[in-house]
Amino acid sequence: MLTTLRRIVLEFSQEAELQNALERMVYRVKKAMQTDCCSIYLADYHHQHFVLMASDGLAKSSQGQVSIGFSEGLVGLVGQREEPLNIADAQQHQDFVHAPEVEEDEFNAFLGTPIIHQRKVLGILSIQQTESRQFTENDEAFLVTLSAQLASALANAEIKRLLNLHQDKTHSVKQLQGIAGAPGIALSEIIVCQPQADLAAVALKKSTNTEQQQLRFEQALEKTQQEFTQLSDKLSESIDDDSLAIFDVYKQLLEQASLGKEVSANIAKGWRADSALKLVIEHYISQFEAIEDSYFRERATDIRDLGTRLLVNIQQQATEELRFPTQFILLAQDVTASMVAQYQHNGLLGIISLSGSNNSHAAILARSLGLPAIMGVNAIVLSQLHQQRAIIDGYTGELFINPDETLVSEYQYLLSQENALTDKVVAVANLPCVTQDGHKVEVLLNAGLSAGFEHSAKLGALGIGLYRTEIPFMNRHCFPSEQEQTQLYQQVLAVFPDYSVTMRTLDVGGDKSLPYFPINEENPFLGWRGIRITLDHPEIFLVQVRAMMRANQELGNLEIMLPMISSVEEVDEAIRLINQAFFEVQAELTKDTVTQLMAIDQGNKYNFEQAQVKAQARSEKLIKPKVGIMLEVPSVIFQITALAQRVDFFSVGSNDLTQYLLAVDRNNSQVASLYDAFHPAVLSALFSIAQQSLAQNTPISLCGELASHPAGAILLLAMGFDKISMNGHNVPRIKWVIRHISLSQAQHILSHTLTLSTTKAVHSYLNKQLENLGLGGFIRAGS
Ligand code: PEP
Ligand code: MG
């Protein structure tokens, strides 16, 4: 049964045309379930009815013609109840509606299941039978499982259909919904960047230039064959002949006479090279996967691998032909922080990522650059949006393709308001950050995700509250040396010579990976991440900490922060290593100074002992940096006292604390609506952390995204956070907010907020308070 199910779903998603896919599916289901009729109805929310799209059993002429209101008939009932309906004698049911045009008089048994995607009913799948009988539990289970699997394929197909409509400019603008990743608005042309070949993401498209497509495929084929030859030559000494044979299979499949020939035949029919390849490869995969024998089923993986390699080479050529306009919106399957960094000064106006969520590091980087971003716009076929004109609304997560002039001018107006707000806050960014009743709060900068943050010093930040060191580790082929790191950290410390700069030790893992240090885990956010990696690799940790200390010799403004601490033992071990690094640097400094003094003096003025005394005195001036930890794993909330005895400061990482407290992966768009730092449980955890830290006299700051939210900053100020740290774009905004409220007003808002029990109530109360304070203009700016 599972094989049949898989095959039906696969065939459905492979069909280029939705109508063909639906017709084929009802035919397949009717056959598999040995029944007399199978039909599918799709919801039309505009007209509030279900349209009969395809049926094998009902009158063909009613396809696309007959509709049933959302609250009408048995189909409507399935939609309303959002559960299966299994009726032995449908004609006798009180909700049955007789529709002569569908010609269903002979059918009595009815089983209908809703097709639901992300809580929305997309359609109804039904089967009917002449014999009056209850369908079995197995039938019901089959149809429910099939509907659940069809849901996302159908959502994809629906979006494809919408986008195809957009290509016809006469149609009105359509809108897609994603997750608001970074506030702001961008109006521009979309450029699709496809770093990873993915057959599933290839949209089936025709081309008018068959010759060019044929050439592109032949070149890709040749390149892939060469790659396999090189690979098998390279491996021939280290693997056995049986394993090597797989390369022969690949090479044979690639021969023009075999798979290659089929692709060429599709190109000759007018398909683009990537589409032609997709059709052939997916056909082979579905055939192999349908075979019961597990050996052959496994071969489907080989075919997929082969297809992907070919696709890489086809797309490589297409990318080489890609030209970036002077201004554009970047769209990719998975926009990473390093992609944003790569394009940031090259005309990038906004970002659309099909995966990821609003606390992915790409979104955090976009916020720090003031670039609007929409994340998790799933179910789009990338290439369909290439070079389309679009508006992205980073406040609401809405994406408009081919917007009309009215929409464009509406958004241009919003954009001008947004720019006016920026000008207003930047103009007074250097005024002191005090509340109206004289309470001081330090607003600091989060840096490290992007280069060129020096200008932020001018935006009124009082130092760096979080320097994420992992990004400089990313765009490379191996770990940076101690010398390279020292130079980089010197530059960072020099941006704020008069203020402290908090550098976080390497926090890779989760959604931040290093190309030369791959970590493959089922559950990366609960896995080998942050301090867990660096304690397991003291050689990496020691080099980094030594480089930080060397860089600190001149200015002495460094503070070191440890990420992802979940136990006291981790802190003890890290502090032991930090002390070791300090004594090593001190000893090396003494040695270097002695050598220098002796060399300068050539032994005349100093004897060795004198030089050593002088060097010793110099190295004693080396400042031992303060050490703090990030509070971002819930366990630490219950160990504040023990931790406070070991470290100099705490900084809350509210991004991770929210994810771990609420058990919501910050990078998963599927659960994005559940991720919210204003959840009452998160707020009360923050309040408890602040109170405990104050009781321990340990300075407490917060460097997660909550600090850059106007309402978040007000609550943190009232809770007693000494410092809040955020991206440069928001520093002047938050300073403005703090200067326009008093501590007592903030405390009043906090005490009421803490009595609320739902996230929704918290948001609506806080928004109302911002309005009352005359800070309504900042609501849209909230992340
Ligand atoms: C956090 O978790 O809140 C944080 C500041 O660190 P990152 O976003 O880099 O995990
Ligand atoms: Mg974190």
PDB file of N, CA and C in Angstrom, residues 454-535:
ATOM      1  N   GLU A 454      31.917  49.904  11.157  1.00  0.00           N
ATOM      2  CA  GLU A 454      32.588  51.024  11.822  1.00  0.00           C
ATOM      3  C   GLU A 454      31.687  52.243  11.937  1.00  0.00           C
ATOM      4  N   HIS A 455      30.837  52.464  10.918  1.00  0.00           N
ATOM      5  CA  HIS A 455      30.006  53.652  10.930  1.00  0.00           C
ATOM      6  C   HIS A 455      29.053  53.661  12.119  1.00  0.00           C
ATOM      7  N   SER A 456      28.803  52.479  12.700  1.00  0.00           N
ATOM      8  CA  SER A 456      27.854  52.410  13.804  1.00  0.00           C
ATOM      9  C   SER A 456      28.346  53.181  15.008  1.00  0.00           C
ATOM     10  N   ALA A 457      29.672  53.340  15.130  1.00  0.00           N
ATOM     11  CA  ALA A 457      30.210  54.104  16.249  1.00  0.00           C
ATOM     12  C   ALA A 457      29.584  55.490  16.237  1.00  0.00           C
ATOM     13  N   LYS A 458      29.279  55.953  15.027  1.00  0.00           N
ATOM     14  CA  LYS A 458      28.724  57.301  14.905  1.00  0.00           C
ATOM     15  C   LYS A 458      27.234  57.316  15.204  1.00  0.00           C
ATOM     16  N   LEU A 459      26.631  56.154  15.295  1.00  0.00           N
ATOM     17  CA  LEU A 459      25.188  56.121  15.534  1.00  0.00           C
ATOM     18  C   LEU A 459      24.854  56.057  17.019  1.00  0.00           C
ATOM     19  N   GLY A 460      25.830  56.315  17.847  1.00  0.00           N
ATOM     20  CA  GLY A 460      25.551  56.459  19.266  1.00  0.00           C
ATOM     21  C   GLY A 460      25.657  55.201  20.103  1.00  0.00           C
ATOM     22  N   ALA A 461      26.217  54.116  19.551  1.00  0.00           N
ATOM     23  CA  ALA A 461      26.380  52.910  20.368  1.00  0.00           C
ATOM     24  C   ALA A 461      27.559  53.096  21.322  1.00  0.00           C
ATOM     25  N   LEU A 462      27.399  52.557  22.541  1.00  0.00           N
ATOM     26  CA  LEU A 462      28.477  52.705  23.518  1.00  0.00           C
ATOM     27  C   LEU A 462      29.270  51.404  23.625  1.00  0.00           C
ATOM     28  N   GLY A 463      29.854  51.004  22.541  1.00  0.00           N
ATOM     29  CA  GLY A 463      30.655  49.784  22.551  1.00  0.00           C
ATOM     30  C   GLY A 463      29.943  48.641  21.851  1.00  0.00           C
ATOM     31  N   ILE A 464      30.595  47.485  21.880  1.00  0.00           N
ATOM     32  CA  ILE A 464      30.021  46.297  21.229  1.00  0.00           C
ATOM     33  C   ILE A 464      29.584  45.320  22.318  1.00  0.00           C
ATOM     34  N   GLY A 465      28.306  44.960  22.297  1.00  0.00           N
ATOM     35  CA  GLY A 465      27.782  44.038  23.311  1.00  0.00           C
ATOM     36  C   GLY A 465      27.903  42.592  22.872  1.00  0.00           C
ATOM     37  N   LEU A 466      27.992  42.400  21.550  1.00  0.00           N
ATOM     38  CA  LEU A 466      28.164  41.034  21.031  1.00  0.00           C
ATOM     39  C   LEU A 466      28.907  41.125  19.707  1.00  0.00           C
ATOM     40  N   TYR A 467      30.124  40.598  19.691  1.00  0.00           N
ATOM     41  CA  TYR A 467      30.822  40.457  18.414  1.00  0.00           C
ATOM     42  C   TYR A 467      30.796  38.972  18.086  1.00  0.00           C
ATOM     43  N   ARG A 468      30.043  38.618  17.029  1.00  0.00           N
ATOM     44  CA  ARG A 468      29.934  37.205  16.638  1.00  0.00           C
ATOM     45  C   ARG A 468      31.180  36.845  15.840  1.00  0.00           C
ATOM     46  N   THR A 469      32.043  36.034  16.407  1.00  0.00           N
ATOM     47  CA  THR A 469      33.323  35.776  15.717  1.00  0.00           C
ATOM     48  C   THR A 469      33.224  34.727  14.613  1.00  0.00           C
ATOM     49  N   GLU A 470      32.082  34.039  14.532  1.00  0.00           N
ATOM     50  CA  GLU A 470      32.067  32.910  13.589  1.00  0.00           C
ATOM     51  C   GLU A 470      32.066  33.313  12.117  1.00  0.00           C
ATOM     52  N   ILE A 471      31.545  34.513  11.818  1.00  0.00           N
ATOM     53  CA  ILE A 471      31.449  34.869  10.395  1.00  0.00           C
ATOM     54  C   ILE A 471      32.825  34.950   9.730  1.00  0.00           C
ATOM     55  N   PRO A 472      33.818  35.608  10.371  1.00  0.00           N
ATOM     56  CA  PRO A 472      35.141  35.593   9.720  1.00  0.00           C
ATOM     57  C   PRO A 472      35.699  34.180   9.543  1.00  0.00           C
ATOM     58  N   PHE A 473      35.176  33.225  10.278  1.00  0.00           N
ATOM     59  CA  PHE A 473      35.633  31.843  10.112  1.00  0.00           C
ATOM     60  C   PHE A 473      34.948  31.173   8.924  1.00  0.00           C
ATOM     61  N   MET A 474      33.851  31.819   8.438  1.00  0.00           N
ATOM     62  CA  MET A 474      33.031  31.131   7.441  1.00  0.00           C
ATOM     63  C   MET A 474      33.531  31.227   6.004  1.00  0.00           C
ATOM     64  N   ASN A 475      33.876  32.435   5.590  1.00  0.00           N
ATOM     65  CA  ASN A 475      34.217  32.604   4.171  1.00  0.00           C
ATOM     66  C   ASN A 475      35.661  32.192   3.891  1.00  0.00           C
ATOM     67  N   ARG A 476      36.020  30.990   4.265  1.00  0.00           N
ATOM     68  CA  ARG A 476      37.408  30.563   4.119  1.00  0.00           C
ATOM     69  C   ARG A 476      37.474  29.077   3.793  1.00  0.00           C
ATOM     70  N   HIS A 477      38.720  28.588   3.647  1.00  0.00           N
ATOM     71  CA  HIS A 477      38.874  27.154   3.350  1.00  0.00           C
ATOM     72  C   HIS A 477      39.446  26.395   4.529  1.00  0.00           C
ATOM     73  N   CYS A 478      39.949  27.121   5.546  1.00  0.00           N
ATOM     74  CA  CYS A 478      40.469  26.443   6.742  1.00  0.00           C
ATOM     75  C   CYS A 478      40.407  27.416   7.920  1.00  0.00           C
ATOM     76  N   PHE A 479      40.636  26.912   9.121  1.00  0.00           N
ATOM     77  CA  PHE A 479      40.579  27.798  10.293  1.00  0.00           C
ATOM     78  C   PHE A 479      41.614  28.927  10.157  1.00  0.00           C
ATOM     79  N   PRO A 480      41.246  30.148  10.549  1.00  0.00           N
ATOM     80  CA  PRO A 480      42.243  31.225  10.467  1.00  0.00           C
ATOM     81  C   PRO A 480      43.352  31.016  11.509  1.00  0.00           C
ATOM     82  N   SER A 481      44.549  31.469  11.177  1.00  0.00           N
ATOM     83  CA  SER A 481      45.676  31.290  12.105  1.00  0.00           C
ATOM     84  C   SER A 481      45.554  32.281  13.262  1.00  0.00           C
ATOM     85  N   GLU A 482      46.386  32.076  14.283  1.00  0.00           N
ATOM     86  CA  GLU A 482      46.358  32.979  15.448  1.00  0.00           C
ATOM     87  C   GLU A 482      46.713  34.403  15.014  1.00  0.00           C
ATOM     88  N   GLN A 483      47.685  34.474  14.114  1.00  0.00           N
ATOM     89  CA  GLN A 483      48.125  35.787  13.625  1.00  0.00           C
ATOM     90  C   GLN A 483      46.985  36.516  12.895  1.00  0.00           C
ATOM     91  N   GLU A 484      46.303  35.783  12.005  1.00  0.00           N
ATOM     92  CA  GLU A 484      45.188  36.390  11.244  1.00  0.00           C
ATOM     93  C   GLU A 484      44.085  36.855  12.190  1.00  0.00           C
ATOM     94  N   GLN A 485      43.781  35.998  13.158  1.00  0.00           N
ATOM     95  CA  GLN A 485      42.716  36.362  14.100  1.00  0.00           C
ATOM     96  C   GLN A 485      43.131  37.581  14.925  1.00  0.00           C
ATOM     97  N   THR A 486      44.393  37.611  15.337  1.00  0.00           N
ATOM     98  CA  THR A 486      44.859  38.752  16.146  1.00  0.00           C
ATOM     99  C   THR A 486      44.641  40.060  15.381  1.00  0.00           C
ATOM    100  N   GLN A 487      45.030  40.051  14.106  1.00  0.00           N
ATOM    101  CA  GLN A 487      44.894  41.288  13.315  1.00  0.00           C
ATOM    102  C   GLN A 487      43.433  41.715  13.201  1.00  0.00           C
ATOM    103  N   LEU A 488      42.569  40.736  12.955  1.00  0.00           N
ATOM    104  CA  LEU A 488      41.150  41.042  12.806  1.00  0.00           C
ATOM    105  C   LEU A 488      40.589  41.610  14.121  1.00  0.00           C
ATOM    106  N   TYR A 489      40.901  40.958  15.228  1.00  0.00           N
ATOM    107  CA  TYR A 489      40.347  41.405  16.517  1.00  0.00           C
ATOM    108  C   TYR A 489      40.891  42.789  16.903  1.00  0.00           C
ATOM    109  N   GLN A 490      42.133  43.055  16.501  1.00  0.00           N
ATOM    110  CA  GLN A 490      42.692  44.398  16.775  1.00  0.00           C
ATOM    111  C   GLN A 490      41.833  45.459  16.102  1.00  0.00           C
ATOM    112  N   GLN A 491      41.445  45.166  14.843  1.00  0.00           N
ATOM    113  CA  GLN A 491      40.622  46.149  14.109  1.00  0.00           C
ATOM    114  C   GLN A 491      39.277  46.351  14.806  1.00  0.00           C
ATOM    115  N   VAL A 492      38.709  45.253  15.301  1.00  0.00           N
ATOM    116  CA  VAL A 492      37.396  45.355  15.944  1.00  0.00           C
ATOM    117  C   VAL A 492      37.504  46.158  17.249  1.00  0.00           C
ATOM    118  N   LEU A 493      38.523  45.850  18.040  1.00  0.00           N
ATOM    119  CA  LEU A 493      38.689  46.557  19.323  1.00  0.00           C
ATOM    120  C   LEU A 493      38.928  48.047  19.083  1.00  0.00           C
ATOM    121  N   ALA A 494      39.571  48.345  17.959  1.00  0.00           N
ATOM    122  CA  ALA A 494      39.912  49.744  17.678  1.00  0.00           C
ATOM    123  C   ALA A 494      38.696  50.573  17.259  1.00  0.00           C
ATOM    124  N   VAL A 495      37.589  49.936  16.907  1.00  0.00           N
ATOM    125  CA  VAL A 495      36.407  50.715  16.511  1.00  0.00           C
ATOM    126  C   VAL A 495      35.840  51.470  17.718  1.00  0.00           C
ATOM    127  N   PHE A 496      35.950  50.873  18.897  1.00  0.00           N
ATOM    128  CA  PHE A 496      35.458  51.530  20.116  1.00  0.00           C
ATOM    129  C   PHE A 496      36.582  51.589  21.153  1.00  0.00           C
ATOM    130  N   PRO A 497      37.609  52.399  20.914  1.00  0.00           N
ATOM    131  CA  PRO A 497      38.758  52.363  21.819  1.00  0.00           C
ATOM    132  C   PRO A 497      38.406  52.730  23.263  1.00  0.00           C
ATOM    133  N   ASP A 498      37.335  53.534  23.440  1.00  0.00           N
ATOM    134  CA  ASP A 498      37.001  53.983  24.796  1.00  0.00           C
ATOM    135  C   ASP A 498      35.905  53.170  25.465  1.00  0.00           C
ATOM    136  N   TYR A 499      35.424  52.179  24.793  1.00  0.00           N
ATOM    137  CA  TYR A 499      34.338  51.367  25.379  1.00  0.00           C
ATOM    138  C   TYR A 499      34.701  49.888  25.327  1.00  0.00           C
ATOM    139  N   SER A 500      33.959  49.122  26.097  1.00  0.00           N
ATOM    140  CA  SER A 500      34.284  47.691  26.058  1.00  0.00           C
ATOM    141  C   SER A 500      33.695  47.015  24.812  1.00  0.00           C
ATOM    142  N   VAL A 501      34.412  46.007  24.370  1.00  0.00           N
ATOM    143  CA  VAL A 501      34.000  45.232  23.203  1.00  0.00           C
ATOM    144  C   VAL A 501      33.914  43.765  23.648  1.00  0.00           C
ATOM    145  N   THR A 502      32.701  43.230  23.590  1.00  0.00           N
ATOM    146  CA  THR A 502      32.513  41.854  24.061  1.00  0.00           C
ATOM    147  C   THR A 502      32.596  40.898  22.884  1.00  0.00           C
ATOM    148  N   MET A 503      33.624  40.062  22.909  1.00  0.00           N
ATOM    149  CA  MET A 503      33.793  39.102  21.803  1.00  0.00           C
ATOM    150  C   MET A 503      33.332  37.742  22.271  1.00  0.00           C
ATOM    151  N   ARG A 504      32.491  37.146  21.452  1.00  0.00           N
ATOM    152  CA  ARG A 504      31.999  35.820  21.808  1.00  0.00           C
ATOM    153  C   ARG A 504      32.896  34.772  21.166  1.00  0.00           C
ATOM    154  N   THR A 505      33.243  33.747  21.912  1.00  0.00           N
ATOM    155  CA  THR A 505      34.068  32.696  21.311  1.00  0.00           C
ATOM    156  C   THR A 505      33.214  31.947  20.277  1.00  0.00           C
ATOM    157  N   LEU A 506      33.897  31.231  19.416  1.00  0.00           N
ATOM    158  CA  LEU A 506      33.258  30.608  18.249  1.00  0.00           C
ATOM    159  C   LEU A 506      31.950  29.885  18.609  1.00  0.00           C
ATOM    160  N   ASP A 507      30.875  30.261  17.893  1.00  0.00           N
ATOM    161  CA  ASP A 507      29.567  29.637  18.155  1.00  0.00           C
ATOM    162  C   ASP A 507      29.060  28.998  16.866  1.00  0.00           C
ATOM    163  N   VAL A 508      29.789  27.996  16.370  1.00  0.00           N
ATOM    164  CA  VAL A 508      29.292  27.330  15.156  1.00  0.00           C
ATOM    165  C   VAL A 508      28.416  26.148  15.542  1.00  0.00           C
ATOM    166  N   GLY A 509      27.801  25.544  14.519  1.00  0.00           N
ATOM    167  CA  GLY A 509      26.789  24.512  14.765  1.00  0.00           C
ATOM    168  C   GLY A 509      25.435  25.167  14.570  1.00  0.00           C
ATOM    169  N   GLY A 510      24.343  24.448  14.738  1.00  0.00           N
ATOM    170  CA  GLY A 510      23.014  25.022  14.482  1.00  0.00           C
ATOM    171  C   GLY A 510      22.905  25.382  13.022  1.00  0.00           C
ATOM    172  N   ASP A 511      22.564  26.649  12.721  1.00  0.00           N
ATOM    173  CA  ASP A 511      22.475  27.030  11.305  1.00  0.00           C
ATOM    174  C   ASP A 511      23.747  27.715  10.813  1.00  0.00           C
ATOM    175  N   LYS A 512      24.840  27.622  11.600  1.00  0.00           N
ATOM    176  CA  LYS A 512      26.091  28.223  11.132  1.00  0.00           C
ATOM    177  C   LYS A 512      27.134  27.120  10.990  1.00  0.00           C
ATOM    178  N   SER A 513      27.499  26.849   9.752  1.00  0.00           N
ATOM    179  CA  SER A 513      28.475  25.776   9.585  1.00  0.00           C
ATOM    180  C   SER A 513      29.718  26.314   8.890  1.00  0.00           C
ATOM    181  N   LEU A 514      30.801  25.623   9.083  1.00  0.00           N
ATOM    182  CA  LEU A 514      32.043  26.000   8.415  1.00  0.00           C
ATOM    183  C   LEU A 514      32.278  25.011   7.280  1.00  0.00           C
ATOM    184  N   PRO A 515      32.586  25.516   6.075  1.00  0.00           N
ATOM    185  CA  PRO A 515      32.719  24.585   4.948  1.00  0.00           C
ATOM    186  C   PRO A 515      33.800  23.541   5.176  1.00  0.00           C
ATOM    187  N   TYR A 516      34.808  23.877   5.971  1.00  0.00           N
ATOM    188  CA  TYR A 516      35.934  22.953   6.157  1.00  0.00           C
ATOM    189  C   TYR A 516      35.801  22.150   7.455  1.00  0.00           C
ATOM    190  N   PHE A 517      34.646  22.263   8.121  1.00  0.00           N
ATOM    191  CA  PHE A 517      34.462  21.542   9.382  1.00  0.00           C
ATOM    192  C   PHE A 517      33.007  21.071   9.435  1.00  0.00           C
ATOM    193  N   PRO A 518      32.648  20.160   8.506  1.00  0.00           N
ATOM    194  CA  PRO A 518      31.225  19.808   8.391  1.00  0.00           C
ATOM    195  C   PRO A 518      30.706  19.058   9.609  1.00  0.00           C
ATOM    196  N   ILE A 519      29.491  19.400  10.004  1.00  0.00           N
ATOM    197  CA  ILE A 519      28.841  18.704  11.120  1.00  0.00           C
ATOM    198  C   ILE A 519      27.500  18.224  10.578  1.00  0.00           C
ATOM    199  N   ASN A 520      27.317  16.918  10.542  1.00  0.00           N
ATOM    200  CA  ASN A 520      26.031  16.417  10.044  1.00  0.00           C
ATOM    201  C   ASN A 520      25.253  15.817  11.192  1.00  0.00           C
ATOM    202  N   GLU A 521      24.179  16.493  11.530  1.00  0.00           N
ATOM    203  CA  GLU A 521      23.390  16.021  12.665  1.00  0.00           C
ATOM    204  C   GLU A 521      21.917  16.065  12.318  1.00  0.00           C
ATOM    205  N   GLU A 522      21.169  15.165  12.929  1.00  0.00           N
ATOM    206  CA  GLU A 522      19.719  15.126  12.752  1.00  0.00           C
ATOM    207  C   GLU A 522      19.089  16.380  13.336  1.00  0.00           C
ATOM    208  N   ASN A 523      19.653  16.830  14.455  1.00  0.00           N
ATOM    209  CA  ASN A 523      19.008  17.861  15.239  1.00  0.00           C
ATOM    210  C   ASN A 523      20.043  18.909  15.663  1.00  0.00           C
ATOM    211  N   PRO A 524      20.544  19.682  14.707  1.00  0.00           N
ATOM    212  CA  PRO A 524      21.737  20.498  14.997  1.00  0.00           C
ATOM    213  C   PRO A 524      21.590  21.503  16.128  1.00  0.00           C
ATOM    214  N   PHE A 525      20.375  22.045  16.338  1.00  0.00           N
ATOM    215  CA  PHE A 525      20.257  23.038  17.408  1.00  0.00           C
ATOM    216  C   PHE A 525      20.328  22.402  18.802  1.00  0.00           C
ATOM    217  N   LEU A 526      20.137  21.080  18.846  1.00  0.00           N
ATOM    218  CA  LEU A 526      20.285  20.399  20.144  1.00  0.00           C
ATOM    219  C   LEU A 526      21.573  19.584  20.155  1.00  0.00           C
ATOM    220  N   GLY A 527      22.424  19.889  19.219  1.00  0.00           N
ATOM    221  CA  GLY A 527      23.595  19.027  19.073  1.00  0.00           C
ATOM    222  C   GLY A 527      24.903  19.686  19.467  1.00  0.00           C
ATOM    223  N   TRP A 528      25.877  19.438  18.618  1.00  0.00           N
ATOM    224  CA  TRP A 528      27.250  19.871  18.872  1.00  0.00           C
ATOM    225  C   TRP A 528      27.357  21.318  18.432  1.00  0.00           C
ATOM    226  N   ARG A 529      27.295  22.217  19.356  1.00  0.00           N
ATOM    227  CA  ARG A 529      27.165  23.639  19.026  1.00  0.00           C
ATOM    228  C   ARG A 529      27.895  24.489  20.045  1.00  0.00           C
ATOM    229  N   GLY A 530      28.414  25.646  19.616  1.00  0.00           N
ATOM    230  CA  GLY A 530      28.985  26.627  20.539  1.00  0.00           C
ATOM    231  C   GLY A 530      30.083  26.045  21.412  1.00  0.00           C
ATOM    232  N   ILE A 531      29.965  26.289  22.706  1.00  0.00           N
ATOM    233  CA  ILE A 531      31.016  25.907  23.651  1.00  0.00           C
ATOM    234  C   ILE A 531      31.265  24.396  23.643  1.00  0.00           C
ATOM    235  N   ARG A 532      30.241  23.619  23.264  1.00  0.00           N
ATOM    236  CA  ARG A 532      30.410  22.150  23.251  1.00  0.00           C
ATOM    237  C   ARG A 532      31.502  21.755  22.253  1.00  0.00           C
ATOM    238  N   ILE A 533      31.518  22.446  21.116  1.00  0.00           N
ATOM    239  CA  ILE A 533      32.536  22.135  20.102  1.00  0.00           C
ATOM    240  C   ILE A 533      33.902  22.620  20.572  1.00  0.00           C
ATOM    241  N   THR A 534      33.939  23.851  21.062  1.00  0.00           N
ATOM    242  CA  THR A 534      35.262  24.413  21.367  1.00  0.00           C
ATOM    243  C   THR A 534      35.891  23.753  22.593  1.00  0.00           C
ATOM    244  N   LEU A 535      35.062  23.261  23.527  1.00  0.00           N
ATOM    245  CA  LEU A 535      35.673  22.527  24.648  1.00  0.00           C
ATOM    246  C   LEU A 535      36.187  21.168  24.188  1.00  0.00           C
TER     247      LEU A 535
END
